[in-house]
Coordinates of C-alpha atoms and ligand atoms in Angstrom, one line a residue:
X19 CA 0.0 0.0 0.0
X20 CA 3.0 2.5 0.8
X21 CA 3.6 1.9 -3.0
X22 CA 0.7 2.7 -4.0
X23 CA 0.7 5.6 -2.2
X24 CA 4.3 7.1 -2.8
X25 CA 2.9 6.2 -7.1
X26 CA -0.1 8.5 -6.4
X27 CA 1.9 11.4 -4.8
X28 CA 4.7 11.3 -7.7
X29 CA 1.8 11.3 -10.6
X30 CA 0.7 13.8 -8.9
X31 CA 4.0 15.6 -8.7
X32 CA 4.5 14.9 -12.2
X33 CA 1.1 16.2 -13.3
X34 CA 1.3 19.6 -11.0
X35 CA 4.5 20.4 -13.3
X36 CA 3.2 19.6 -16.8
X37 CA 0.0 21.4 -16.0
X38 CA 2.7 24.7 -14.9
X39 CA 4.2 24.3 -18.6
X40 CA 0.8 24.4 -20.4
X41 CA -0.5 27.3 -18.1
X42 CA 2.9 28.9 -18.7
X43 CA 2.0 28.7 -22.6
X44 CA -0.5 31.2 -21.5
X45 CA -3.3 31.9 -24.8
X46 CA -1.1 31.8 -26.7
X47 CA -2.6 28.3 -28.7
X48 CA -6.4 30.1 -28.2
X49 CA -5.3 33.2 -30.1
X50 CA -3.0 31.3 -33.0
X51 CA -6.6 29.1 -33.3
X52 CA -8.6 32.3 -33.6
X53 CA -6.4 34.2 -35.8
X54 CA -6.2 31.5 -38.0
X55 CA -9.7 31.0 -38.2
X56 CA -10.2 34.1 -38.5
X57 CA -8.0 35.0 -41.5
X58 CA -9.9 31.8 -43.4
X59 CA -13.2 33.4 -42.7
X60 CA -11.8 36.7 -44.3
X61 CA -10.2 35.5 -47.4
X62 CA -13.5 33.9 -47.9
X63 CA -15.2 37.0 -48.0
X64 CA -12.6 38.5 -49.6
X65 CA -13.0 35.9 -52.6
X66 CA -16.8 36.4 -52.7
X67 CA -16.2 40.4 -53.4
X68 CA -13.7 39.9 -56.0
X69 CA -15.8 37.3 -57.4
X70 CA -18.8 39.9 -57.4
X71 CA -16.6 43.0 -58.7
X72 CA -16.0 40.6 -61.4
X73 CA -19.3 40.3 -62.4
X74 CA -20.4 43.8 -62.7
X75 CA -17.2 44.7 -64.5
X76 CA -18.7 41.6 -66.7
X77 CA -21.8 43.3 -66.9
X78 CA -20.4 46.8 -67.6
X79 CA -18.4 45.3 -70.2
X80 CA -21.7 43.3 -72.1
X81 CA -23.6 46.8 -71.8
X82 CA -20.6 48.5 -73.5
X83 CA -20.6 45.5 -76.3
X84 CA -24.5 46.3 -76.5
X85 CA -24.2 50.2 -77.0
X86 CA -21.7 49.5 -79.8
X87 CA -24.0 47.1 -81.8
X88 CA -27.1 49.2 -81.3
X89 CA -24.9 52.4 -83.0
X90 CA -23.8 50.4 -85.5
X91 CA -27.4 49.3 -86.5
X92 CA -28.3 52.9 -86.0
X93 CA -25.9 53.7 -89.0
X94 CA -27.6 51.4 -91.2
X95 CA -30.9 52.3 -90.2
X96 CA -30.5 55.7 -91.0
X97 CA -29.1 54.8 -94.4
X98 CA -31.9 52.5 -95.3
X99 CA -34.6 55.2 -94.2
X100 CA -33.8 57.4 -97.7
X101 CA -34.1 53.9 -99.3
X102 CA -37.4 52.7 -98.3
X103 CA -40.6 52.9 -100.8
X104 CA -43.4 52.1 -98.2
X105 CA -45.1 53.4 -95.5
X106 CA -45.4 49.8 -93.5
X107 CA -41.9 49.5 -93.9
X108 CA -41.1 52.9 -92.7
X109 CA -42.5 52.6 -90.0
X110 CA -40.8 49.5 -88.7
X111 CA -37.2 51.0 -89.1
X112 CA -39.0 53.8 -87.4
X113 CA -39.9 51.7 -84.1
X114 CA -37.0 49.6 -84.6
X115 CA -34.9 53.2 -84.1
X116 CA -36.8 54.4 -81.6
X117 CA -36.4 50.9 -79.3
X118 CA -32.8 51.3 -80.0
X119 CA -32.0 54.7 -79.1
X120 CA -33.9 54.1 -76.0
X121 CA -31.6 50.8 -75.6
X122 CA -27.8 53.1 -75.7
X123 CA -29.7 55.5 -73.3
X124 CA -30.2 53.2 -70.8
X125 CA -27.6 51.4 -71.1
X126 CA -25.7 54.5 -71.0
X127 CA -26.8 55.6 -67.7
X128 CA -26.4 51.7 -66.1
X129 CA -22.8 51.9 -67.6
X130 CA -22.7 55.3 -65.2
X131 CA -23.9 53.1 -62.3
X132 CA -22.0 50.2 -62.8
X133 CA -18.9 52.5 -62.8
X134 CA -19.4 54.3 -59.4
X135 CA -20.5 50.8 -58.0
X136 CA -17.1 49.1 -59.3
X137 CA -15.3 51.8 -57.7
X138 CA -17.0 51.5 -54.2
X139 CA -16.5 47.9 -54.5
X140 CA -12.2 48.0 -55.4
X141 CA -12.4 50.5 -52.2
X142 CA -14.4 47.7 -50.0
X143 CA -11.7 45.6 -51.3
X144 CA -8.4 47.4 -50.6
X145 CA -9.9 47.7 -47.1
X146 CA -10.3 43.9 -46.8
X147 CA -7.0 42.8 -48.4
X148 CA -5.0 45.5 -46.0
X149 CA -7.0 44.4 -43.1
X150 CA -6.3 41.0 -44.1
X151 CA -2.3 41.9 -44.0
X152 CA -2.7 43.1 -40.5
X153 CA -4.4 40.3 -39.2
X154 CA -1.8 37.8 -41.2
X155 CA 1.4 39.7 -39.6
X156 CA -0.6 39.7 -36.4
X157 CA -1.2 35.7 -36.7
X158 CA 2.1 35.2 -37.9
X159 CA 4.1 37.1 -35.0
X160 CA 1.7 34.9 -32.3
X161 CA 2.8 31.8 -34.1
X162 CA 6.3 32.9 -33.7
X163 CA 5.5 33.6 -30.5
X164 CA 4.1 30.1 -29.7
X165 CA 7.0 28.3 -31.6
X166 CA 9.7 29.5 -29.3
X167 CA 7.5 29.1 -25.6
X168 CA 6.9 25.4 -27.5
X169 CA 10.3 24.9 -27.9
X170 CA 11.9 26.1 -24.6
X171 CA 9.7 23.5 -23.2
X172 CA 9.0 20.8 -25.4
X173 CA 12.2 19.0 -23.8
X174 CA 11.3 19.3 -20.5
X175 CA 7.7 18.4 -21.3
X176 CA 9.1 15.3 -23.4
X177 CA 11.2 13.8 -20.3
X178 CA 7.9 14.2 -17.9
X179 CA 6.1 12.9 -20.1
X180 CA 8.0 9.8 -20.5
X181 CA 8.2 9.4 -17.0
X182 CA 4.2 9.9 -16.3
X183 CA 3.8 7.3 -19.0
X184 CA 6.2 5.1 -17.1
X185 CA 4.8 5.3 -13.3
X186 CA 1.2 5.3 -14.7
X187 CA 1.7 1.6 -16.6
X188 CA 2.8 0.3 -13.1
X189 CA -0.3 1.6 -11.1
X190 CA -3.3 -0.4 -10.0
X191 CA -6.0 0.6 -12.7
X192 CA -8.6 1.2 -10.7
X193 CA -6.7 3.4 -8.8
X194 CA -5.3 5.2 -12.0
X195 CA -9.1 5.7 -12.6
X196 CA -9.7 7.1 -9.8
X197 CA -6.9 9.2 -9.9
X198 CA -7.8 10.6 -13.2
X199 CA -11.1 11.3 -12.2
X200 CA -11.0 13.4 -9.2
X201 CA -7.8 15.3 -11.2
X202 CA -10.3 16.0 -13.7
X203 CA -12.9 17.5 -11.7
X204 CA -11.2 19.1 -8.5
X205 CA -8.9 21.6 -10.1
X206 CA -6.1 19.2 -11.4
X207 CA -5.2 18.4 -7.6
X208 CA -6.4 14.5 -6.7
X209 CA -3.8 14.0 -4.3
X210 CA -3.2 16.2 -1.1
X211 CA -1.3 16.3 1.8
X212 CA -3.0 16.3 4.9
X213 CA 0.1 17.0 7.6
X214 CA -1.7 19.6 9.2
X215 CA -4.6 18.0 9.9
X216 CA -6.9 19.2 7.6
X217 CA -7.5 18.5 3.9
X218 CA -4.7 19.8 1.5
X219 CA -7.7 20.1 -1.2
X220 CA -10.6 22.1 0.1
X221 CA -8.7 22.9 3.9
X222 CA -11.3 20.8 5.9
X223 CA -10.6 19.6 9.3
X224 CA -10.2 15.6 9.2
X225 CA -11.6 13.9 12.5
X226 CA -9.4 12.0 14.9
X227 CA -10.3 9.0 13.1
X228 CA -9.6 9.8 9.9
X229 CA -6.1 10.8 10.8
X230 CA -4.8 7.6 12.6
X231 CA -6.3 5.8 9.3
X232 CA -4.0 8.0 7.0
X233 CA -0.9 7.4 9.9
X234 CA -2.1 3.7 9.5
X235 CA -0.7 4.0 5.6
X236 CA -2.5 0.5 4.9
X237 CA -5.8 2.2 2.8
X238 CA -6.8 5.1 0.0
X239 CA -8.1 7.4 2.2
X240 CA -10.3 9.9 0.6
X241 CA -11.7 13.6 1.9
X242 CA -15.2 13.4 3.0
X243 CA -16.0 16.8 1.7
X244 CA -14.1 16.6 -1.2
X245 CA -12.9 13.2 -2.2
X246 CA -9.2 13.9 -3.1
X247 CA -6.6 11.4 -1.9
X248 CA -4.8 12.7 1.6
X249 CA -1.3 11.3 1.6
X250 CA 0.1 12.2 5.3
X251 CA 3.1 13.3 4.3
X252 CA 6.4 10.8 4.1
X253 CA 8.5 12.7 5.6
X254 CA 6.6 12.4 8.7
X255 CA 7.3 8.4 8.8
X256 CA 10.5 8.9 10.4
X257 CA 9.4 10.8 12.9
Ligands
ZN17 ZN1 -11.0 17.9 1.0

């Protein structure tokens, strides 16, 4: 049993000092995670305006094509109105005229539109890209950031680590579980000392009883209040 114990108080050495190197990480991972999700999110957008300046410029462009052909045809109209001998006829290239005069105007004025519109949108769009540089410098100094922190303590992580893996194949199970469990849920302490007669965890005071079971050595004894493991202390054996 006083293995068992001494296992349980140096996994729970080992995990007190991994969990210092995470915290000592800081956000750092959160904020690479965000800005990296973020970025993707904005050259997505980013693509979507390009795509639609594209298509107004496409647009603009058609409307342009359109003008052309309907002054072209204008041309010939005009040149075939000295030539025609009926009335009917006249008045078909007459219409026809009309509906295409009406066609360059309004295109004309679209064409107008379409050209304040595309300018709006290549501002929107200078905006995005240079906010997009900030954000990719920003991301980009935080990954550096993370990089070095990961590699001043990836050793020393490594060689716990190992060791954790190690102690934790030679522990009872059950135990293990347990362990596991009330790290998980009290704070990433399962194992305290309780020396000064109280609970190392949540600081309760531990009746007579409980104590002389803990000096006993010979069970798991748990808190009542808050079920972490009290280990009295091993120092104390010899005195
Ligand atoms: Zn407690």
């Amino acid at each position: 049993m006083q293995k068992k114990l001494q296992q349980l108080t140096d996994l729970q050495a080992l995990d007190t000092k991994l969990y210092s190197i995470e915290k000592a990480k800081g956000n750092l991972p959160y904020l690479v995670n965000e800005f990296t999700n973020e970025i993707e999110q904005f050259n997505n957008e980013l693509e979507e305006f390009n795509n639609d300046f594209d298509d107004t410029k496409k647009d603009l462009n058609e409307s342009k094509t359109t003008i052309d052909e309907s002054n072209t045809l204008l041309g010939k109209y005009k040149d075939q109105r000295s030539m025609v001998t009926n009335n009917k006829e006249y008045e078909a290239l007459v219409n026809e005229m009309a509906y295409r005069e009406n066609l360059v105007e309004e295109l004309t004025l679209k064409i107008s539109e379409l050209n304040i519109a595309l300018e709006n949108k290549k501002e929107l769009i200078e905006e995005k890209k240079s906010i997009l540089e900030e954000k990719t410098a920003n991301l980009s100094e935080k990954q550096q950031q993370l990089n070095e922190k990961l590699a001043e303590t990836a050793e020393e992580e490594n060689k716990l680590a190992e060791k954790r893996n190690k102690l934790v194949a030679k522990i009872d199970k059950q135990l293990y579980n347990l362990y596991e469990r009330i790290y998980r849920s009290k704070n990433q302490a399962a194992v305290v000392p309780a020396d000064e007669g109280h609970c190392g965890g949540c600081f309760t005071m531990l009746p007579s009883q409980k104590l002389s079971e803990l000096k006993r050595r010979d069970s798991i004894v748990q808190c009542d209040t808050c079920s972490r493991i009290l280990i009295y202390s091993l120092e104390d054996e010899s005195k």
